Short mmCIF file of C-alpha atoms and ligand atoms in Angstrom, two decimals:
data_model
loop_
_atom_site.label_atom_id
_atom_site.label_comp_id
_atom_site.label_asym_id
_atom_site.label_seq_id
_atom_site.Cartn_x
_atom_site.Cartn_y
_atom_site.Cartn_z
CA UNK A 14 0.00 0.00 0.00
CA UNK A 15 1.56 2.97 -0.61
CA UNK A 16 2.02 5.76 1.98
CA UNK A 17 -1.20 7.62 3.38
CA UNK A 18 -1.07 11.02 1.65
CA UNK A 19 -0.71 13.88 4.17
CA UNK A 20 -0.94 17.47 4.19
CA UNK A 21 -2.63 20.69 5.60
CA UNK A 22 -3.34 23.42 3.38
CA UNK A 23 -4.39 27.37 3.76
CA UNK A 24 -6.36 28.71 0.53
CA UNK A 25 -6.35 32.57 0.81
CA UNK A 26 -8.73 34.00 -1.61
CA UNK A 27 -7.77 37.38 -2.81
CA UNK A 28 -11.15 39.10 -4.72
CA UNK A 29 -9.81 41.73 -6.45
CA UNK A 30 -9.44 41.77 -10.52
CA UNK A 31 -8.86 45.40 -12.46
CA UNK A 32 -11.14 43.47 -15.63
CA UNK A 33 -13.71 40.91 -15.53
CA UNK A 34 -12.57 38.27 -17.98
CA UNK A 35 -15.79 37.15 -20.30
CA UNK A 36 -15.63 33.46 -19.23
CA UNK A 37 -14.82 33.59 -15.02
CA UNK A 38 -16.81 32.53 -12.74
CA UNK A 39 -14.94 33.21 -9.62
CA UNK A 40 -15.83 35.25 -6.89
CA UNK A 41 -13.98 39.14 -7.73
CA UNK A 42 -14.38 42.71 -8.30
CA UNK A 43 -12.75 45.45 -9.20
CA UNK A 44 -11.18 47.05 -5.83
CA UNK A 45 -12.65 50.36 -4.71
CA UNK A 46 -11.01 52.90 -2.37
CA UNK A 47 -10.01 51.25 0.64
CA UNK A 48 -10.92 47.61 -0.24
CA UNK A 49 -7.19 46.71 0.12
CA UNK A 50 -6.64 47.74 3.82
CA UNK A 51 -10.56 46.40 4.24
CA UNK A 52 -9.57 42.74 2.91
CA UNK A 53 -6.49 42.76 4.98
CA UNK A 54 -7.89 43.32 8.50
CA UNK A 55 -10.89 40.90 7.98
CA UNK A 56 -8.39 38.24 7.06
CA UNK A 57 -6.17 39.17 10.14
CA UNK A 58 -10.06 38.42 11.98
CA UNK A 59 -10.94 35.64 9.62
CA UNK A 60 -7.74 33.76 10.71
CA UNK A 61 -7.92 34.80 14.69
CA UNK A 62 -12.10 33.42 14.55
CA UNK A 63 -10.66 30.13 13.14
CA UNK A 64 -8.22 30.01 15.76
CA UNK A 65 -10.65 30.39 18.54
CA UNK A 66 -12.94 27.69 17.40
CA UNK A 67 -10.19 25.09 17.14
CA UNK A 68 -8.64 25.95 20.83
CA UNK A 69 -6.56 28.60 19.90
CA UNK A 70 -4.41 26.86 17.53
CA UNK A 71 -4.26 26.86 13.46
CA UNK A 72 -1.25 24.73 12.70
CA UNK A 73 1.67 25.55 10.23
CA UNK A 74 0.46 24.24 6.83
CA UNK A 75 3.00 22.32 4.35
CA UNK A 76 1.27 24.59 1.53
CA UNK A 77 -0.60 28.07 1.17
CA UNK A 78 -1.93 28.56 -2.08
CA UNK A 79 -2.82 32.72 -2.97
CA UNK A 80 -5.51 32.68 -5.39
CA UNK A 81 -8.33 34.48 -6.63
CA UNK A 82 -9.34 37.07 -8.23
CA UNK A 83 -5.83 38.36 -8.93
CA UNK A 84 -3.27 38.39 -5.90
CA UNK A 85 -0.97 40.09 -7.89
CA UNK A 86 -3.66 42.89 -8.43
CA UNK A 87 -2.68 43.64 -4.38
CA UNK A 88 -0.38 46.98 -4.06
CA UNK A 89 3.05 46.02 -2.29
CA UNK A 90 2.23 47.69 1.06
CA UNK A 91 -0.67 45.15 1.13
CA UNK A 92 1.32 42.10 -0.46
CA UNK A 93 3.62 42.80 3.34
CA UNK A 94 0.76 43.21 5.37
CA UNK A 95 -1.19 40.44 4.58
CA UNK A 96 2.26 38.24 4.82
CA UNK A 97 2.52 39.41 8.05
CA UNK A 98 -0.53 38.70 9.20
CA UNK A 99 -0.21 35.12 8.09
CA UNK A 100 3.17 34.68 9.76
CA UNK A 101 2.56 32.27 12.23
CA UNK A 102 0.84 30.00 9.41
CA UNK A 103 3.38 30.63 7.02
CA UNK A 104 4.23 26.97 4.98
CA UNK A 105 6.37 24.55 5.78
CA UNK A 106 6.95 23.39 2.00
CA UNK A 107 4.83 25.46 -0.82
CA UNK A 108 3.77 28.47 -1.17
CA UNK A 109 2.13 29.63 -4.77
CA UNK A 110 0.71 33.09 -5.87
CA UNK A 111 -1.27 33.46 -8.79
CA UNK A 112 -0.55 36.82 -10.90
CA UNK A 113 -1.23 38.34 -13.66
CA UNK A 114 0.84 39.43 -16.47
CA UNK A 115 -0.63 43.40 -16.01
CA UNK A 116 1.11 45.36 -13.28
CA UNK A 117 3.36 43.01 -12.18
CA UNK A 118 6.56 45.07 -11.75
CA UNK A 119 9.96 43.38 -10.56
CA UNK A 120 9.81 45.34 -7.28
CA UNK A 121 6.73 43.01 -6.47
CA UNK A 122 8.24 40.01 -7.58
CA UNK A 123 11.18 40.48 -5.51
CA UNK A 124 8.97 41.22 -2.06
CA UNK A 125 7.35 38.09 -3.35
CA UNK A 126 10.53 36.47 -3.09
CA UNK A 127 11.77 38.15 0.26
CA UNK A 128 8.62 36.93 1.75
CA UNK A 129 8.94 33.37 0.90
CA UNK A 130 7.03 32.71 -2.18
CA UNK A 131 7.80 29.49 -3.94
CA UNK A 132 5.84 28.86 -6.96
CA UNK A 133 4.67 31.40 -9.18
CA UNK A 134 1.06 30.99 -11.12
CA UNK A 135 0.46 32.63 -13.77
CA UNK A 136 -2.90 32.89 -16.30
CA UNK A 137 -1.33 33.43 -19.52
CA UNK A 138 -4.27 31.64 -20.91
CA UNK A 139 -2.93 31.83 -24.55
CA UNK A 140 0.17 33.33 -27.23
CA UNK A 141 -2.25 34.49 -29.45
CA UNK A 142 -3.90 37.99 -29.33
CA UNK A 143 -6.74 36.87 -31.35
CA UNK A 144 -7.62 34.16 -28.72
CA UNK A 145 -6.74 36.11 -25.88
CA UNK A 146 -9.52 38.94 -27.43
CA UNK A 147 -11.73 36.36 -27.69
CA UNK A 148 -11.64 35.45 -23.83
CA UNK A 149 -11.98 39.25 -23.18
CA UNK A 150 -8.66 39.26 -21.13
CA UNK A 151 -7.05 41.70 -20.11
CA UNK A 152 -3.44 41.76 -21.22
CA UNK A 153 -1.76 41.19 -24.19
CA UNK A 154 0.95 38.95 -25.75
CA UNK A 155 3.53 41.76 -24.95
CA UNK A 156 2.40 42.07 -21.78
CA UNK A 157 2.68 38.35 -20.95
CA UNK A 158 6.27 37.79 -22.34
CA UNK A 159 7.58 41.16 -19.70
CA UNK A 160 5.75 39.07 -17.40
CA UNK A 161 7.55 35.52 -17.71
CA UNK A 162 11.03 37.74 -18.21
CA UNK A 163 10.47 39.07 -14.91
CA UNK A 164 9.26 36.20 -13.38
CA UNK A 165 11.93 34.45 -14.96
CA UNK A 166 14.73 36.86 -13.52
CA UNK A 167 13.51 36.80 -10.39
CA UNK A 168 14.44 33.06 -10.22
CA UNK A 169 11.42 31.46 -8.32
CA UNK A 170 11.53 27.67 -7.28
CA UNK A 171 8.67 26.92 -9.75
CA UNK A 172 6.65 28.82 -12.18
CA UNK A 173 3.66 27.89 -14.25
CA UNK A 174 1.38 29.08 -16.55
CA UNK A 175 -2.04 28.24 -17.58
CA UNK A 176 -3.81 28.00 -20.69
CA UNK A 177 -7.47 27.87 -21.67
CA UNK A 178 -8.37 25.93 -24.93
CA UNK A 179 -11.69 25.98 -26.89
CA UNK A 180 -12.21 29.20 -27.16
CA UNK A 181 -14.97 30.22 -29.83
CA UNK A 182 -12.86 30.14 -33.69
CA UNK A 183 -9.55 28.18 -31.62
CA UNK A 184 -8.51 25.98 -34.30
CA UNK A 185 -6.42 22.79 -33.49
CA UNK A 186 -3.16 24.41 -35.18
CA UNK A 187 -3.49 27.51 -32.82
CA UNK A 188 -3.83 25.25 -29.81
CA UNK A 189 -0.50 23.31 -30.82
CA UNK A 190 1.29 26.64 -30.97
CA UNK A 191 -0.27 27.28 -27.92
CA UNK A 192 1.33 24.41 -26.00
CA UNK A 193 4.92 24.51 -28.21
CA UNK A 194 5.55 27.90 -27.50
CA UNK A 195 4.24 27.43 -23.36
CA UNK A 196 6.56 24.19 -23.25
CA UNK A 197 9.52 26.50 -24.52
CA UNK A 198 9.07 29.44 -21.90
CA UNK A 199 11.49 28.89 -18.45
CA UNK A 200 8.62 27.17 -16.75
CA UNK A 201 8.65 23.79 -14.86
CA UNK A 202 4.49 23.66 -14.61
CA UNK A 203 1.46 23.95 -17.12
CA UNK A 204 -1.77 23.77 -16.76
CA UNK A 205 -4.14 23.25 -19.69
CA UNK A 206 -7.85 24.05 -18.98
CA UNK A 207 -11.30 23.55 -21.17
CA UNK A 208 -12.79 27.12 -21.18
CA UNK A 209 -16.44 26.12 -20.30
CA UNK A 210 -18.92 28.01 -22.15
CA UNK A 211 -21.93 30.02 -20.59
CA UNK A 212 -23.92 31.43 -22.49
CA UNK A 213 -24.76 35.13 -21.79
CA UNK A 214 -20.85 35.60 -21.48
CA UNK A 215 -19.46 37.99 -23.85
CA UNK A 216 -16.97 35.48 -25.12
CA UNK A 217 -19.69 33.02 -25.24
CA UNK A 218 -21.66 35.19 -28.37
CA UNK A 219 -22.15 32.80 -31.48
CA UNK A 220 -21.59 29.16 -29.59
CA UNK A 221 -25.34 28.37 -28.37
CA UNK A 222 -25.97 26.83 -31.80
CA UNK A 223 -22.92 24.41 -31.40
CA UNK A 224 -24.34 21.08 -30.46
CA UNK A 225 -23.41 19.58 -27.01
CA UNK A 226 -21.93 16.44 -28.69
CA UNK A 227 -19.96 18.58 -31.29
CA UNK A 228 -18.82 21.00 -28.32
CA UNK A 229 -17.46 17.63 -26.42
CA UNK A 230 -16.22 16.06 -29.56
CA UNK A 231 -14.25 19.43 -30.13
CA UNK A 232 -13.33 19.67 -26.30
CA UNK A 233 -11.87 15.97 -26.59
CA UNK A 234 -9.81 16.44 -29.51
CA UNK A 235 -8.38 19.27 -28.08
CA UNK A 236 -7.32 17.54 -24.70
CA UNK A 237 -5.96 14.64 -26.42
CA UNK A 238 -3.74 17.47 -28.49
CA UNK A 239 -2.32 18.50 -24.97
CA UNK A 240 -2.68 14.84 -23.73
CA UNK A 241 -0.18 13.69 -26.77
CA UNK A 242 1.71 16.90 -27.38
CA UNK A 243 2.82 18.52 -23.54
CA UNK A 244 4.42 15.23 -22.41
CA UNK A 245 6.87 15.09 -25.49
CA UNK A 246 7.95 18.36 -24.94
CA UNK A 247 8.84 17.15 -21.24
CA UNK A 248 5.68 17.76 -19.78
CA UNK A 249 4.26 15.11 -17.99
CA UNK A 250 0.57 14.67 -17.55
CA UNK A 251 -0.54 14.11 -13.38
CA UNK A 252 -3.88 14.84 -13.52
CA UNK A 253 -6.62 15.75 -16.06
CA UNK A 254 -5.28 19.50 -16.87
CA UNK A 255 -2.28 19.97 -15.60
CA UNK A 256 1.67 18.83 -16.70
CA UNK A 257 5.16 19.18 -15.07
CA UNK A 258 8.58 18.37 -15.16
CA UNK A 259 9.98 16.31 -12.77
CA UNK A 260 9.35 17.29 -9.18
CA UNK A 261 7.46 20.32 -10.30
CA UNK A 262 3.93 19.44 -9.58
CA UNK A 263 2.01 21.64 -7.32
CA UNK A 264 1.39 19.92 -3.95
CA UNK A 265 -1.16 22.26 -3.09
CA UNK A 266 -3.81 20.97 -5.67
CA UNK A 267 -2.11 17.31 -4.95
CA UNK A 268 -3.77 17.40 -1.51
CA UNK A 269 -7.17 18.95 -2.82
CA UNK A 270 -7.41 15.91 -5.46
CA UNK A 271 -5.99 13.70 -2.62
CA UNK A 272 -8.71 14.99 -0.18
CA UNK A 273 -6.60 16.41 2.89
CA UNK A 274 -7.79 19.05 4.57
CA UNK A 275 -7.16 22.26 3.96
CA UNK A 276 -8.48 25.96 5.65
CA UNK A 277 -10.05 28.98 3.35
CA UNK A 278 -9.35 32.42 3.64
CA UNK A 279 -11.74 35.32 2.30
CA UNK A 280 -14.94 35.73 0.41
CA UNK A 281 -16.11 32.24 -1.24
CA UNK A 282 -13.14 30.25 0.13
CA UNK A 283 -13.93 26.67 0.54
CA UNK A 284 -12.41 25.06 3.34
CA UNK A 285 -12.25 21.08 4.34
CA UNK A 286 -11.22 20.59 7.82
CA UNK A 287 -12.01 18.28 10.68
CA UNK A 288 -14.93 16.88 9.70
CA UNK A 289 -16.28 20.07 8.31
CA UNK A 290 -16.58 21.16 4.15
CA UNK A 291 -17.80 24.72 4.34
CA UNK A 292 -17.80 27.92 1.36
CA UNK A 293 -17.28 31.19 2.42
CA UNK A 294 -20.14 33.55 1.15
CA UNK A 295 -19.11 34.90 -2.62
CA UNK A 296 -19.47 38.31 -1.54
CA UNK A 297 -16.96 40.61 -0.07
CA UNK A 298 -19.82 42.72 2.33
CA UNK A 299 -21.29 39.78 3.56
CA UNK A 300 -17.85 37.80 4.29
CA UNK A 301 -16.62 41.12 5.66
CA UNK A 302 -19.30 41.54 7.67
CA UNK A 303 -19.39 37.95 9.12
CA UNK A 304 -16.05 37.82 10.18
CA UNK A 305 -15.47 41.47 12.04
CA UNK A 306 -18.57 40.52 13.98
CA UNK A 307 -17.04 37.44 14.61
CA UNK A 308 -20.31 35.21 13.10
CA UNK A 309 -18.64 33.97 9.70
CA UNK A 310 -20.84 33.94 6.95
CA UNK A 311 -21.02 30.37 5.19
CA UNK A 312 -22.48 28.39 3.00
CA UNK A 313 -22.79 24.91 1.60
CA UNK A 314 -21.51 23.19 5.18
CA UNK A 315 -21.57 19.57 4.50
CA UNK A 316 -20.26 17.10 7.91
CA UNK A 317 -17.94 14.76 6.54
CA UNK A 318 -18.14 11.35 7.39
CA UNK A 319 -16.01 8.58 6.13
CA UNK A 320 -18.91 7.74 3.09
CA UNK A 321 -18.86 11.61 1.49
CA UNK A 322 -14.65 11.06 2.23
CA UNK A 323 -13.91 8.23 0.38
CA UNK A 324 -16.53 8.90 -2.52
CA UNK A 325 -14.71 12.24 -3.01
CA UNK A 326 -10.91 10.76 -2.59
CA UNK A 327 -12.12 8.10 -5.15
CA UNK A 328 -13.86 10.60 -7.43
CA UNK A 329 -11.09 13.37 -7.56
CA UNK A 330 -8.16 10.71 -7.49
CA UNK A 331 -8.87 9.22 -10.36
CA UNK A 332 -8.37 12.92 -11.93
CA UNK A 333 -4.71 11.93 -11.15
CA UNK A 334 -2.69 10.12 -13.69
CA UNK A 335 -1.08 7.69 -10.72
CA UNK A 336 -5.16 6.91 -9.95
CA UNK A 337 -6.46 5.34 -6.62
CA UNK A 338 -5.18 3.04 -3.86
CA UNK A 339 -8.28 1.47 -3.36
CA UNK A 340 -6.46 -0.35 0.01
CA UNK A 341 -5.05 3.35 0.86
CA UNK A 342 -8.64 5.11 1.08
CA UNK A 343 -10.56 2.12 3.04
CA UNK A 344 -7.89 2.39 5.44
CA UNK A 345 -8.55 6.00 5.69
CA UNK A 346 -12.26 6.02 5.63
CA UNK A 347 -13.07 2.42 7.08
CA UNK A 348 -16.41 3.23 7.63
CA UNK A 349 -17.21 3.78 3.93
CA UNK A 350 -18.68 0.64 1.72
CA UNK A 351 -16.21 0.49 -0.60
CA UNK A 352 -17.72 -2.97 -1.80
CA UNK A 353 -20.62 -0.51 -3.66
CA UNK A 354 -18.20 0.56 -5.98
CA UNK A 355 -17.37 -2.71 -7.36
CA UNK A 356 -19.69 -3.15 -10.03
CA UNK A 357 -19.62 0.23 -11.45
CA UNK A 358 -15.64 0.38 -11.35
CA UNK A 359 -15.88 -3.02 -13.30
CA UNK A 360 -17.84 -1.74 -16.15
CA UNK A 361 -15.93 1.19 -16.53
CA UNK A 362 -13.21 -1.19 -16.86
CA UNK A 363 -15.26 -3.43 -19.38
CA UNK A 364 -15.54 -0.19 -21.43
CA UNK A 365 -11.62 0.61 -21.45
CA UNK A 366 -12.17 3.61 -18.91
CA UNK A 367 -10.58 2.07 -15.98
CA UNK A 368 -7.58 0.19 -15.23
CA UNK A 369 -6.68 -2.00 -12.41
CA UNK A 370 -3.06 -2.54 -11.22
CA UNK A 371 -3.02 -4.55 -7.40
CA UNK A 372 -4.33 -2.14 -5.72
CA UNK A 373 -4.38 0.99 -8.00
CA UNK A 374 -7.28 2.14 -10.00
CA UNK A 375 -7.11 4.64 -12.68
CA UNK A 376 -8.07 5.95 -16.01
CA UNK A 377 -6.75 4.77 -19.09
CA UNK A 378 -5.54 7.54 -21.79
CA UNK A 379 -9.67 6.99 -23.43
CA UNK A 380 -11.08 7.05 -19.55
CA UNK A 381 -9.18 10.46 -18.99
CA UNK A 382 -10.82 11.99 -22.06
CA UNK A 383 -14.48 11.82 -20.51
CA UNK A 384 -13.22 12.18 -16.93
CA UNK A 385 -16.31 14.32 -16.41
CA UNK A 386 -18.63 11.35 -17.66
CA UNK A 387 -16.55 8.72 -15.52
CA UNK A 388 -17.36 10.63 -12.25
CA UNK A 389 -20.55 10.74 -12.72
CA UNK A 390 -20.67 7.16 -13.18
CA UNK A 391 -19.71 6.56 -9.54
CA UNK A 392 -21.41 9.27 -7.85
S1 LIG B 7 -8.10 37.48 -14.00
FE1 LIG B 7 -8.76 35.41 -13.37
S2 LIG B 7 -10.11 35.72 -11.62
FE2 LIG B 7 -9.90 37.71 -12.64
S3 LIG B 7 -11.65 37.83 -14.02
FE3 LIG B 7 -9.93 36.99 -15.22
S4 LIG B 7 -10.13 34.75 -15.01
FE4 LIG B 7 -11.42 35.68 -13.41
#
């Protein structure tokens, strides 16, 4: 069996985003006067409440993972305060910022740095203007290659982009230069993501007519692209989107797949600890509000017993390329009935979805490609 995967996380969502991209759907908005110093002291409250209700103690994590919105989007007098108020839960092994290729000046990269940053994140999302119009983002192609220069010169331990493919008029040979030209930037991480279409979102204009099979069939090809393409460029597929070289996979979103526990900070965090999966509210008064008058505001709280556990650690392992130790999770959630599964993890197998090695289940290369269609399966 192999070893039980471990590790404590802190999530700190930062809301703030100059632009609304036309395809997000996370919680942001554009920061107002004073929205800064607002966001800082309800996190330095956030973090004390969550203290108090677990005996006075929040524990060092191994990771912290600054997402949003745009943390990069936070001024450098704020990028130091809100460090400082997480210093006593500063990591023990990762710590990753997501930024954006607008404003992000050296000086900012170097506090980064100084304050103990070790994996950059960074939404390129594409090398072509025309697709990067068509997502409504809002930087361009210059703008992203000062970005990786910087972030390049300032020598983090890891830095990775992300891409979005399937973008309304993306055609397959765009998405290959896509990929060739991410895989020959200094970066040791990419992630490649479906851009989901909504319609009603201004990149969205033109697609409602597109068939849901032809939208998958399109979807698919275009994974298998990245699927075929990332690892010979030294990539290495670990889970569904994302790719690394050697040792340069992000632990953080290891332990969300691997379902350890993990802490949220700010509006419409989730967080997943002892026994508890809870959601911040997804707006900033109401998260504000709940946590200076020390009553947080949440949502979605779902007790976690060892049946939801193991369905999810089955569920979102299999996103992983190195799949399931079935042995592994019943000896983590022993209460669960693992014996339900059996069938349904058998036909998926009959259909070339699933593969069984000992212990380890996990998705073949075709299973991988309708990931989304496998999981619901075995809900
Ligand atoms: S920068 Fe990121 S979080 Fe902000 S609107 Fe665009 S996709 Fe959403």
């Amino acid at each position: 069996m192999q070893a039980i995967f471990q590790n404590f996380g802190i999530y700190v969502h930062v809301p703030f985003c100059a632009k609304s991209c036309g395809y997000c759907r996370f919680y942001k908005r554009a920061p107002a006067a004073g929205d800064m110093d607002a966001y800082a002291l309800a996190v330095e409250n956030e973090l004390e409440l969550l203290r108090r209700e677990n005996g006075g103690n929040v524990p060092r994590p191994d990771t912290m993972f600054w997402g949003g919105g745009t943390p990069s989007s936070l001024s450098e007098r704020h990028i130091e305060r809100l460090a400082k108020i997480l210093e006593p839960v500063l990591p023990k092994k990762e710590w990753t910022v997501e930024v954006s290729p607008t404003g992000l000046s050296a000086a900012k990269l170097s506090l980064l740095n100084d304050v103990g940053v070790t994996r950059i994140s960074m939404g390129v999302q594409s090398f072509s203007e025309k697709t990067l119009n068509t997502l409504g983002r809002a930087h361009s192609l210059k703008a992203t290659m000062d970005a990786i220069e910087k972030i390049d010169a300032a020598a983090f331990e890891n830095f990775s982009i992300d891409l979005i493919f399937g973008s309304p008029g993306q055609t397959m040979d765009e998405w290959e230069f896509d990929i060739k030209k991410a895989a020959s930037m200094p970066v040791n991480h990419i992630s490649a993501y479906c851009l989901e279409f909504e319609s009603g979102t201004s990149c969205c204009a033109g697609r409602a007519a597109e068939s849901e099979y032809a939208k998958r069939e399109r979807e698919g090809d275009f994974l298998e692209t990245a699927m075929e393409l990332l690892p010979s460029l030294g990539f290495k597929q670990y889970e569904i989107s994302n790719y690394s070289k050697p040792g340069g996979e992000c632990l953080h979103n290891l332990s969300t797949w691997n379902m350890a526990e993990w802490i949220g900070l700010g509006p419409s965090a989730a967080s997943q600890w002892r026994g508890l999966r809870r959601r911040s509210a997804p707006s900033f008064e109401e998260w504000q509000k709940g946590v200076l008058n020390g009553s947080p505001a949440y949502e979605d709280i779902v007790e976690l017993d060892d049946e939801e556990m193991f369905s999810s650690a089955l569920i979102f392992g299999l996103r992983m390329n190195a799949g399931v130790d079935m042995a592994e999770i019943s000896a983590r959630f022993p209460k669960a009935d693992a014996a339900k599964y059996a069938d349904t993890l058998e036909f998926l197998r009959t259909q070339g979805l699933l593969e069984f090695r000992g212990n380890i289940v996990r998705l073949t290369k075709e299973g991988r490609l309708v990931a989304d269609s496998v999981a619901v399966e075995l809900l």
